[in-house]
PDB file of C-alpha atoms and ligand atoms in Angstrom:
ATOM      1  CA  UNK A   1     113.368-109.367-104.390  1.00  0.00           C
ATOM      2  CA  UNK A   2     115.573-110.788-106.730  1.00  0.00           C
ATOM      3  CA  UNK A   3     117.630-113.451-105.066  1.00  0.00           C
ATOM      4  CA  UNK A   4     121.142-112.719-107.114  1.00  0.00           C
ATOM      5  CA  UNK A   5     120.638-109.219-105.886  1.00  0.00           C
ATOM      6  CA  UNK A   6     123.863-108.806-103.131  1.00  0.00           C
ATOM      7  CA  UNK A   7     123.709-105.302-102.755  1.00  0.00           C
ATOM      8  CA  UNK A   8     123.603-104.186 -99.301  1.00  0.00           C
ATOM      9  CA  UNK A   9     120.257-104.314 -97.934  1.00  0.00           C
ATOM     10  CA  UNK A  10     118.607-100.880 -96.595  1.00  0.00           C
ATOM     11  CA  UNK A  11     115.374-100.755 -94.074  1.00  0.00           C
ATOM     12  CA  UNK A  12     113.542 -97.576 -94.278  1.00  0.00           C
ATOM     13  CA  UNK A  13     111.513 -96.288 -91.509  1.00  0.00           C
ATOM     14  CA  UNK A  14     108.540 -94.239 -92.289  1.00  0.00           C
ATOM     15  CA  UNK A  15     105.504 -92.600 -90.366  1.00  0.00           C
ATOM     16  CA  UNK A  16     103.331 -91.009 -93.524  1.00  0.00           C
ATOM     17  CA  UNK A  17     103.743 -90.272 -97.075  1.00  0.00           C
ATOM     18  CA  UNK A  18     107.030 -91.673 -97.787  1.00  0.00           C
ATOM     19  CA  UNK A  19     108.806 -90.347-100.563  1.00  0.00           C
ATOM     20  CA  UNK A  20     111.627 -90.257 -99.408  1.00  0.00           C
ATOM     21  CA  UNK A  21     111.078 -93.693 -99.583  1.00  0.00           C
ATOM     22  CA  UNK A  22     109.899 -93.678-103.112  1.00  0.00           C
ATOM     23  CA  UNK A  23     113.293 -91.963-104.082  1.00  0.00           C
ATOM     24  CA  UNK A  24     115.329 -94.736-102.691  1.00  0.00           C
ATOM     25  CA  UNK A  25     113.062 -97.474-104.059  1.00  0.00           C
ATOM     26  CA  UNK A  26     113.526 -95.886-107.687  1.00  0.00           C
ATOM     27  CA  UNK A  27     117.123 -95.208-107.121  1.00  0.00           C
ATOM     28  CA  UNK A  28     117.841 -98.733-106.066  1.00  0.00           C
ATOM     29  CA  UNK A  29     115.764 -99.746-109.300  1.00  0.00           C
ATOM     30  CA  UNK A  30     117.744 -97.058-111.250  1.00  0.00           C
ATOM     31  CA  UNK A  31     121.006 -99.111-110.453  1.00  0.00           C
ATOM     32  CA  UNK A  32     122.601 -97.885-106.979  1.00  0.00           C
ATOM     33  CA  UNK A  33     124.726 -99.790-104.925  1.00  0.00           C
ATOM     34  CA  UNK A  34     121.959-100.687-102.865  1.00  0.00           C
ATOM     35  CA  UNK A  35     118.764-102.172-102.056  1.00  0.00           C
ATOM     36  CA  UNK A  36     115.876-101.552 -99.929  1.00  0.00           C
ATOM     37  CA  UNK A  37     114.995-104.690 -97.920  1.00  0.00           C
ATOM     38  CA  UNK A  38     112.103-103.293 -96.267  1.00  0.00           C
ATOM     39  CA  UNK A  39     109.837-100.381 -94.539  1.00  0.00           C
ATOM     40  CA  UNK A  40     108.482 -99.983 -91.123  1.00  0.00           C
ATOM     41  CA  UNK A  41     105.908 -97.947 -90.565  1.00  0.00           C
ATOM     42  CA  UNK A  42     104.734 -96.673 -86.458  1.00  0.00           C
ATOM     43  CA  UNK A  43     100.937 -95.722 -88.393  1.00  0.00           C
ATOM     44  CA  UNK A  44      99.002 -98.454 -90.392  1.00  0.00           C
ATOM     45  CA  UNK A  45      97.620 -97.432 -93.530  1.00  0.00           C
ATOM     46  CA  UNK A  46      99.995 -94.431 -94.223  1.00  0.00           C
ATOM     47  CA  UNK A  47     100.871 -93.637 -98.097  1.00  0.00           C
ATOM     48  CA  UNK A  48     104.295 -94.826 -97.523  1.00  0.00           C
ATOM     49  CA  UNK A  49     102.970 -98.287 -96.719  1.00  0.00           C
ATOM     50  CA  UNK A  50     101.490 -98.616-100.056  1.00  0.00           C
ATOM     51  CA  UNK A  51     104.029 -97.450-102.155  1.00  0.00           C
ATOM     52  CA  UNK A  52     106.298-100.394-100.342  1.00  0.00           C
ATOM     53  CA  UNK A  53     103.593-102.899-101.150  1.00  0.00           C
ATOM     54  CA  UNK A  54     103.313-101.757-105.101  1.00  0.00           C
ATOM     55  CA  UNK A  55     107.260-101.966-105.456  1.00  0.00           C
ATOM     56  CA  UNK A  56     107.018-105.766-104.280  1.00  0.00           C
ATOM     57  CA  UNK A  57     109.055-104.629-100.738  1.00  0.00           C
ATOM     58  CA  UNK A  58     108.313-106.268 -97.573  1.00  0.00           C
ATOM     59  CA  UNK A  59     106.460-103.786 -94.597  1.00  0.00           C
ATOM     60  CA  UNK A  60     105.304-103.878 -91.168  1.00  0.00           C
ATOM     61  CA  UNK A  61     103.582-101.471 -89.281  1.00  0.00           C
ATOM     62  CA  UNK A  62     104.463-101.279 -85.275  1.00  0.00           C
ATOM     63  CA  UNK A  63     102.035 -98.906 -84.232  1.00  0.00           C
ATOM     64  CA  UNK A  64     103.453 -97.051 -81.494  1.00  0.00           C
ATOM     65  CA  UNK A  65     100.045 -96.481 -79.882  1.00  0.00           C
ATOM     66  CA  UNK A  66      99.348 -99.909 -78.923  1.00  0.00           C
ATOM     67  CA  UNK A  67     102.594 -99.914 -76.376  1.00  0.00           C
ATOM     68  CA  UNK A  68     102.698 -98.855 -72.958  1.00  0.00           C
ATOM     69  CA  UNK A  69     105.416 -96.739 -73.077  1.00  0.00           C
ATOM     70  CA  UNK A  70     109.021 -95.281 -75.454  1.00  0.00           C
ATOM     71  CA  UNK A  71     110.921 -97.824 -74.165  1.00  0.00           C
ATOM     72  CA  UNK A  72     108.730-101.091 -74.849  1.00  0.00           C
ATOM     73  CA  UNK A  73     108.161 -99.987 -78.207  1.00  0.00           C
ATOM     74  CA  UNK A  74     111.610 -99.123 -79.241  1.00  0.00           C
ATOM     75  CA  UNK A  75     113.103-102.520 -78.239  1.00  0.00           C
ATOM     76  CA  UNK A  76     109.759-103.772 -80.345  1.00  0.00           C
ATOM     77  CA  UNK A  77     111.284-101.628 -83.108  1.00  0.00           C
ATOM     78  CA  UNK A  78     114.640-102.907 -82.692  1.00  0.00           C
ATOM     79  CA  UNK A  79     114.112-106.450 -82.609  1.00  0.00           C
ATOM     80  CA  UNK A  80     111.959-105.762 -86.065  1.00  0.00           C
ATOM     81  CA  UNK A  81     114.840-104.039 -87.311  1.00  0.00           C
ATOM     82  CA  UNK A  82     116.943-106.794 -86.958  1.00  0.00           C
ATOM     83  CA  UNK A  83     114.184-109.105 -88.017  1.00  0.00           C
ATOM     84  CA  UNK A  84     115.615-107.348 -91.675  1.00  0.00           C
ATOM     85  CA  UNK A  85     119.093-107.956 -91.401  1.00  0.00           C
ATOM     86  CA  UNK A  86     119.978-104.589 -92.701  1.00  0.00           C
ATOM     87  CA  UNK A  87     123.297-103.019 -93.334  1.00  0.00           C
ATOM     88  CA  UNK A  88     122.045 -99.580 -92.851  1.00  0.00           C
ATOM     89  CA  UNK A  89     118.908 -97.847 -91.035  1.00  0.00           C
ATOM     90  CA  UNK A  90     117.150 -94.978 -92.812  1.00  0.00           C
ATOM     91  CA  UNK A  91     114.792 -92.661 -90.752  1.00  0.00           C
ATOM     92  CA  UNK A  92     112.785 -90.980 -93.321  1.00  0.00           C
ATOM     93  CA  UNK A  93     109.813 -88.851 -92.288  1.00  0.00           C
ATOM     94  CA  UNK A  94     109.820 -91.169 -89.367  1.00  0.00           C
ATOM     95  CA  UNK A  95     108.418 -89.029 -86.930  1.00  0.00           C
ATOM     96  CA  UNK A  96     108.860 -90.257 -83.328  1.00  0.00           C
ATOM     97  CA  UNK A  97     111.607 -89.819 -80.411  1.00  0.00           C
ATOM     98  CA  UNK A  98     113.830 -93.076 -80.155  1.00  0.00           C
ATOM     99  CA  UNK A  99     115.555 -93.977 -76.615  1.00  0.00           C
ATOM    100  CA  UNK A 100     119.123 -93.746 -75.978  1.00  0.00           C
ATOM    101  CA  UNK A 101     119.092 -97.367 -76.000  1.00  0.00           C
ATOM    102  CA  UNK A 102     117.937 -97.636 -79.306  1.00  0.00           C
ATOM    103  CA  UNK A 103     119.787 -94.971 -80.954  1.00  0.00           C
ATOM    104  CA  UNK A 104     123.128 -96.929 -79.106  1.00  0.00           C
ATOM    105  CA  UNK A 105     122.196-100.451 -80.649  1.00  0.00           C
ATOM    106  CA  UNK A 106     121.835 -98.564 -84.047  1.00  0.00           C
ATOM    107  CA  UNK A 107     125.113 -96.516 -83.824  1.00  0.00           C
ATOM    108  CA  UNK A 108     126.909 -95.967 -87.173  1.00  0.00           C
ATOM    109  CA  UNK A 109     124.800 -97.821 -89.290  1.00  0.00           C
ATOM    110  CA  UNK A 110     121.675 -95.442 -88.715  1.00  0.00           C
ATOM    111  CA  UNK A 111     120.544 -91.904 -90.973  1.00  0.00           C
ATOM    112  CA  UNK A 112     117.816 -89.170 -90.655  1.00  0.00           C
ATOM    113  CA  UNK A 113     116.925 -86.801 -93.250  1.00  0.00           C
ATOM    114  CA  UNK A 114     115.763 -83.305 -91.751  1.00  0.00           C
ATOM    115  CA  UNK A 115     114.506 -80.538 -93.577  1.00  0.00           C
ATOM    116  CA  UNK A 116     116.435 -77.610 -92.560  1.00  0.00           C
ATOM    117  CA  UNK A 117     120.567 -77.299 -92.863  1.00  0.00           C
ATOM    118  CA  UNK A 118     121.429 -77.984 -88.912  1.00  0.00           C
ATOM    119  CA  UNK A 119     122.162 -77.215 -87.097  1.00  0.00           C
ATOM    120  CA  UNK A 120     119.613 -74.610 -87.627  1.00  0.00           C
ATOM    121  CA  UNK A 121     115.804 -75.379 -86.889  1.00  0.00           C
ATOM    122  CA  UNK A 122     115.816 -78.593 -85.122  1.00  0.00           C
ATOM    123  CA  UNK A 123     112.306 -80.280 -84.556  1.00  0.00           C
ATOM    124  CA  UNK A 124     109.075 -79.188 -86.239  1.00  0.00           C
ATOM    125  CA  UNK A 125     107.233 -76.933 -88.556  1.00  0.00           C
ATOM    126  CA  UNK A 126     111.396 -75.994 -90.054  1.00  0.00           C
ATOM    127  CA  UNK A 127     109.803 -74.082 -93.354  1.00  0.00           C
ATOM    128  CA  UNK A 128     107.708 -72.273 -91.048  1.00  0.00           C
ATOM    129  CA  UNK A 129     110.411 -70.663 -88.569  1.00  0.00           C
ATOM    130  CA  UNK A 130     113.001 -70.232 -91.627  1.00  0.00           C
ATOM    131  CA  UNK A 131     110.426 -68.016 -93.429  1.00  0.00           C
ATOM    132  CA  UNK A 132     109.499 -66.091 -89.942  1.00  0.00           C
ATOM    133  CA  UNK A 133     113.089 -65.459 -89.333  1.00  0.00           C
ATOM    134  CA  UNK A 134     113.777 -64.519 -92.546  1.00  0.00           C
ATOM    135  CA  UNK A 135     116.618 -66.644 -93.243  1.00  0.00           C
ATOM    136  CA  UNK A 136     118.343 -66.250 -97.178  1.00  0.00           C
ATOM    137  CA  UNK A 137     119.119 -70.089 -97.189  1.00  0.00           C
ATOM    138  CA  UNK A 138     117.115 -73.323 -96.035  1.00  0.00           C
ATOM    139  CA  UNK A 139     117.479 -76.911 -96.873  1.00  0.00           C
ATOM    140  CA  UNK A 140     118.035 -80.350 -95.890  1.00  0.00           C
ATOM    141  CA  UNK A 141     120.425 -82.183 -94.025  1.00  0.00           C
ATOM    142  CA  UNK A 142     121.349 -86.320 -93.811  1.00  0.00           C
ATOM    143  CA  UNK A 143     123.270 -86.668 -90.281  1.00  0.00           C
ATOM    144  CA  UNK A 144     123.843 -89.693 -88.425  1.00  0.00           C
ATOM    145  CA  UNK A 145     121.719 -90.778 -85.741  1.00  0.00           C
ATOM    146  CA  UNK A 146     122.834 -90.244 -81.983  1.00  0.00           C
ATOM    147  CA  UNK A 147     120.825 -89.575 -79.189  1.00  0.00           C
ATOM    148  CA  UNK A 148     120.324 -85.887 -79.680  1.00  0.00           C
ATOM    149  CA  UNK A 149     117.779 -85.575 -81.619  1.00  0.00           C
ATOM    150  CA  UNK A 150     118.095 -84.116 -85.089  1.00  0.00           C
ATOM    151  CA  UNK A 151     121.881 -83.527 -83.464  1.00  0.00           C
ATOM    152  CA  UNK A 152     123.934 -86.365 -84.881  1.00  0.00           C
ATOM    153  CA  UNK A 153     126.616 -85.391 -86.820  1.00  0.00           C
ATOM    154  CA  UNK A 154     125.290 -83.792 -90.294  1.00  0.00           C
ATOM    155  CA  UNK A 155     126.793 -86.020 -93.418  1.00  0.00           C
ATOM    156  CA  UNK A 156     125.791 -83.743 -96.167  1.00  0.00           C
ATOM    157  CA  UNK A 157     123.094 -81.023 -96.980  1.00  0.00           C
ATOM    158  CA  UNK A 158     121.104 -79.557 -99.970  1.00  0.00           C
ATOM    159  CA  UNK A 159     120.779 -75.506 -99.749  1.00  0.00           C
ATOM    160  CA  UNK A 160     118.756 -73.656-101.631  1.00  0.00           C
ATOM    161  CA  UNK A 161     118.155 -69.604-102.015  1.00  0.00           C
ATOM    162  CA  UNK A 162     114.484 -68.497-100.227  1.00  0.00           C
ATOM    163  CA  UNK A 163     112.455 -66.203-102.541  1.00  0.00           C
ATOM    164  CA  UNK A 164     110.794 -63.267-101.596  1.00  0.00           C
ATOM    165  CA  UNK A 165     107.290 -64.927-102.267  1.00  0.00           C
ATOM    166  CA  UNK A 166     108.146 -68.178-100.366  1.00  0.00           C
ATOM    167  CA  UNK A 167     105.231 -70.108 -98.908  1.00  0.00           C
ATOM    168  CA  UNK A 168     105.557 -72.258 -96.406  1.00  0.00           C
ATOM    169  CA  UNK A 169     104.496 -74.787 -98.966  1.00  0.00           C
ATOM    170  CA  UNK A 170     106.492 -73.856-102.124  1.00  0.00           C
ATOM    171  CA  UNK A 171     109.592 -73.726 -99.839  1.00  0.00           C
ATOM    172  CA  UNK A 172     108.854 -77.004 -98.324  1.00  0.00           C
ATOM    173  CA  UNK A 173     108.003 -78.510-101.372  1.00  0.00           C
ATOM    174  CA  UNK A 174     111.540 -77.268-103.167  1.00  0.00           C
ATOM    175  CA  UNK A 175     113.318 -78.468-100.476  1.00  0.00           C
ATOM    176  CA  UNK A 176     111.528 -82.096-100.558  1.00  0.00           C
ATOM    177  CA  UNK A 177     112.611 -82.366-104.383  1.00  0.00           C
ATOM    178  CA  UNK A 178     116.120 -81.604-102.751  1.00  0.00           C
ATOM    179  CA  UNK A 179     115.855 -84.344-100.629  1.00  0.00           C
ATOM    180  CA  UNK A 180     114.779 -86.750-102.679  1.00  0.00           C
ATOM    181  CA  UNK A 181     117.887 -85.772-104.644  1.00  0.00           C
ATOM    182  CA  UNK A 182     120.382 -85.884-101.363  1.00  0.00           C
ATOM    183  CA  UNK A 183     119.098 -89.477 -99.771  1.00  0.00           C
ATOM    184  CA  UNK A 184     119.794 -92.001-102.408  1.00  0.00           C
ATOM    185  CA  UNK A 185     123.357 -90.223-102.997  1.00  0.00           C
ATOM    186  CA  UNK A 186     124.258 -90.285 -99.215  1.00  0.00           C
ATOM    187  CA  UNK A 187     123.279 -94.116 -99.068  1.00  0.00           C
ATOM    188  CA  UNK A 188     124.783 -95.210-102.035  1.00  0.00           C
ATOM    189  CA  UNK A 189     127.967 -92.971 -99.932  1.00  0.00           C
ATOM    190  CA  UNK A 190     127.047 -95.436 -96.707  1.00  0.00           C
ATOM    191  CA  UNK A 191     126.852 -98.401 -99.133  1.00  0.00           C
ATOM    192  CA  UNK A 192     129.974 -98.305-100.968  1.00  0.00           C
ATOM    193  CA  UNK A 193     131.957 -97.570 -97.652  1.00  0.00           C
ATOM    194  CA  UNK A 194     132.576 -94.421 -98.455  1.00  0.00           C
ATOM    195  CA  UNK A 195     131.092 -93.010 -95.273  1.00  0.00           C
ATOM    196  CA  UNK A 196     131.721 -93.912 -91.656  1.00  0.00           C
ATOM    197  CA  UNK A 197     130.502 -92.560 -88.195  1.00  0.00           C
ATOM    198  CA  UNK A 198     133.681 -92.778 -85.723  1.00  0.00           C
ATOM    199  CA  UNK A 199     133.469 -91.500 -82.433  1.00  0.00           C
ATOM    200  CA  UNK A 200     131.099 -88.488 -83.136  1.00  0.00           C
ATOM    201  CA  UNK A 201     132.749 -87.557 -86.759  1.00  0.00           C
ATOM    202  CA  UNK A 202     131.714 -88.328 -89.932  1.00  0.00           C
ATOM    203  CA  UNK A 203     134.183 -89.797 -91.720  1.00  0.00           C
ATOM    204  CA  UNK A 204     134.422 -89.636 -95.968  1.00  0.00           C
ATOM    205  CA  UNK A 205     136.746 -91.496 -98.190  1.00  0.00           C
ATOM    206  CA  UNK A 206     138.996 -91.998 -95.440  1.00  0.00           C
ATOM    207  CA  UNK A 207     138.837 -88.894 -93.648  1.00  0.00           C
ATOM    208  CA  UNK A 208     137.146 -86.901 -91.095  1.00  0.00           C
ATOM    209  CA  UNK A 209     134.772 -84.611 -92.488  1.00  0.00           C
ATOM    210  CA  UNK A 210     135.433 -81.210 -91.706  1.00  0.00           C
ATOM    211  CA  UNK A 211     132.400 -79.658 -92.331  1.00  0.00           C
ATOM    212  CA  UNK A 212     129.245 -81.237 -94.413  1.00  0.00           C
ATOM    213  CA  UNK A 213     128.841 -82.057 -97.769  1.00  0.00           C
ATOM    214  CA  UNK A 214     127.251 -79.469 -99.955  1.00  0.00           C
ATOM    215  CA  UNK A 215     125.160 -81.361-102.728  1.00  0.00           C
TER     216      UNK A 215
HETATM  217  C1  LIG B 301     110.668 -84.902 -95.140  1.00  0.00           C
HETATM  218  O1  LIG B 301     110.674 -83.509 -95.274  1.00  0.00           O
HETATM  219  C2  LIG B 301     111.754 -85.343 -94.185  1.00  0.00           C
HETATM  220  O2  LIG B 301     112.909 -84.561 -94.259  1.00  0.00           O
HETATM  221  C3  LIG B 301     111.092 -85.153 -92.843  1.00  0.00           C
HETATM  222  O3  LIG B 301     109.763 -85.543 -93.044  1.00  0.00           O
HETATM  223  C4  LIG B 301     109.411 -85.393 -94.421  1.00  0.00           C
HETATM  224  C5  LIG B 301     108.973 -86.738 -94.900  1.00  0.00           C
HETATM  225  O4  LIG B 301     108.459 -86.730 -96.178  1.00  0.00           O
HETATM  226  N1  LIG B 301     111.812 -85.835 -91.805  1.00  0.00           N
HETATM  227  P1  LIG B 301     108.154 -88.103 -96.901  1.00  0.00           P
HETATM  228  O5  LIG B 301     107.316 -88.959 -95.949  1.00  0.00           O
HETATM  229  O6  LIG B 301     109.459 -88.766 -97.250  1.00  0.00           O
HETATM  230  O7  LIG B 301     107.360 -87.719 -98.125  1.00  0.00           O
END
């Protein structure tokens, strides 16, 4: 990392391919108000890992398996976390459950990306269940982090139209370009101080948010 570089440092939590991570490393490098200060991974050897390593960014893998149970590793994760001495916590296409604990240390200054618009399709397999229920719209949501899962309250989403010949691959690969759009704009939002978590309400340019974002 450059050393004059005072933008406001961004961790980035992974599990696998990471480019969600790859958009906010070339976004950073493209010039937005902030920079990614590192990536922790809960698998070794995961695509995501690599892609920190090439862009010169500091990783760590915590591999979740090698703890006895949720709670040891998340306070494993958390001192890690801090370890970074970030202004903001991205989850992106980290794929585990995180204690209320951890979720409480990390209030406000924590984001998922999820790839449906929520609160529709929480969870898993999201292309799959929009296609079987035939749904017109499907996306991808950025919502804070509490300790519902894929509940926090949603920031700002990217919809898109489903076409008649929809896979669940095309579909979930149109909405991953989306995403990689929607991340880098939300934390350059979070970076700036544009965007606050108060209470349970988003707020944006000093006010609450009533409804999310449409990008
Ligand atoms: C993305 O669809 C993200 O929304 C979800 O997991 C996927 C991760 O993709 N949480 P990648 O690892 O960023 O390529």
């Amino acid at each position: 990392m450059n050393p004059a570089d005072d933008r406001p440092p961004v961790l980035v939590l992974i599990s696998g391919n990471g480019s969600n991570l790859q958009a906010l490393i070339d976004a950073a490098d493209n010039g937005e108000p902030f920079r990614v200060c590192g990536v922790i991974s809960n698998r070794p050897g995961v695509r995501g890992l690599q892609r920190a390593s090439a862009a010169g960014i500091p990783s760590l893998v915590l591999d979740h398996t090698g703890f006895p149970d949720r709670a040891s590793f998340d306070a494993a994760l958390a001192d890690a976390i801090e370890g970074f001495a970030p202004r903001l916590v991205v989850l992106a296409g980290f794929m585990r459950i995180l204690t209320d604990d951890f979720v409480n240390r990390f209030a406000g200054r924590m984001l998922n990306i999820h790839p449906s618009l929520l609160p529709e399709f929480q969870g898993l397999h999201t292309h799959r269940r929009a296609l079987q229920q035939g749904v017109s719209e499907h996306g991808a949501s950025v919502h804070f982090v509490t300790a519902e899962l894929d509940g926090g309250p949603v920031i700002a989403q990217a919809r898109l139209a489903v076409e008649a010949d929809d896979t669940e691959s095309t579909l979930a690969a149109r909405v991953l370009q989306r995403e990689h759009q929607l991340l880098p704009l939300v934390v350059a939002w979070f970076a700036t101080g544009r965007l606050q978590l108060r209470g349970n309400r988003v707020w944006f340019d000093n006010a609450p948010l009533q409804a999310p974002l449409q990008c």
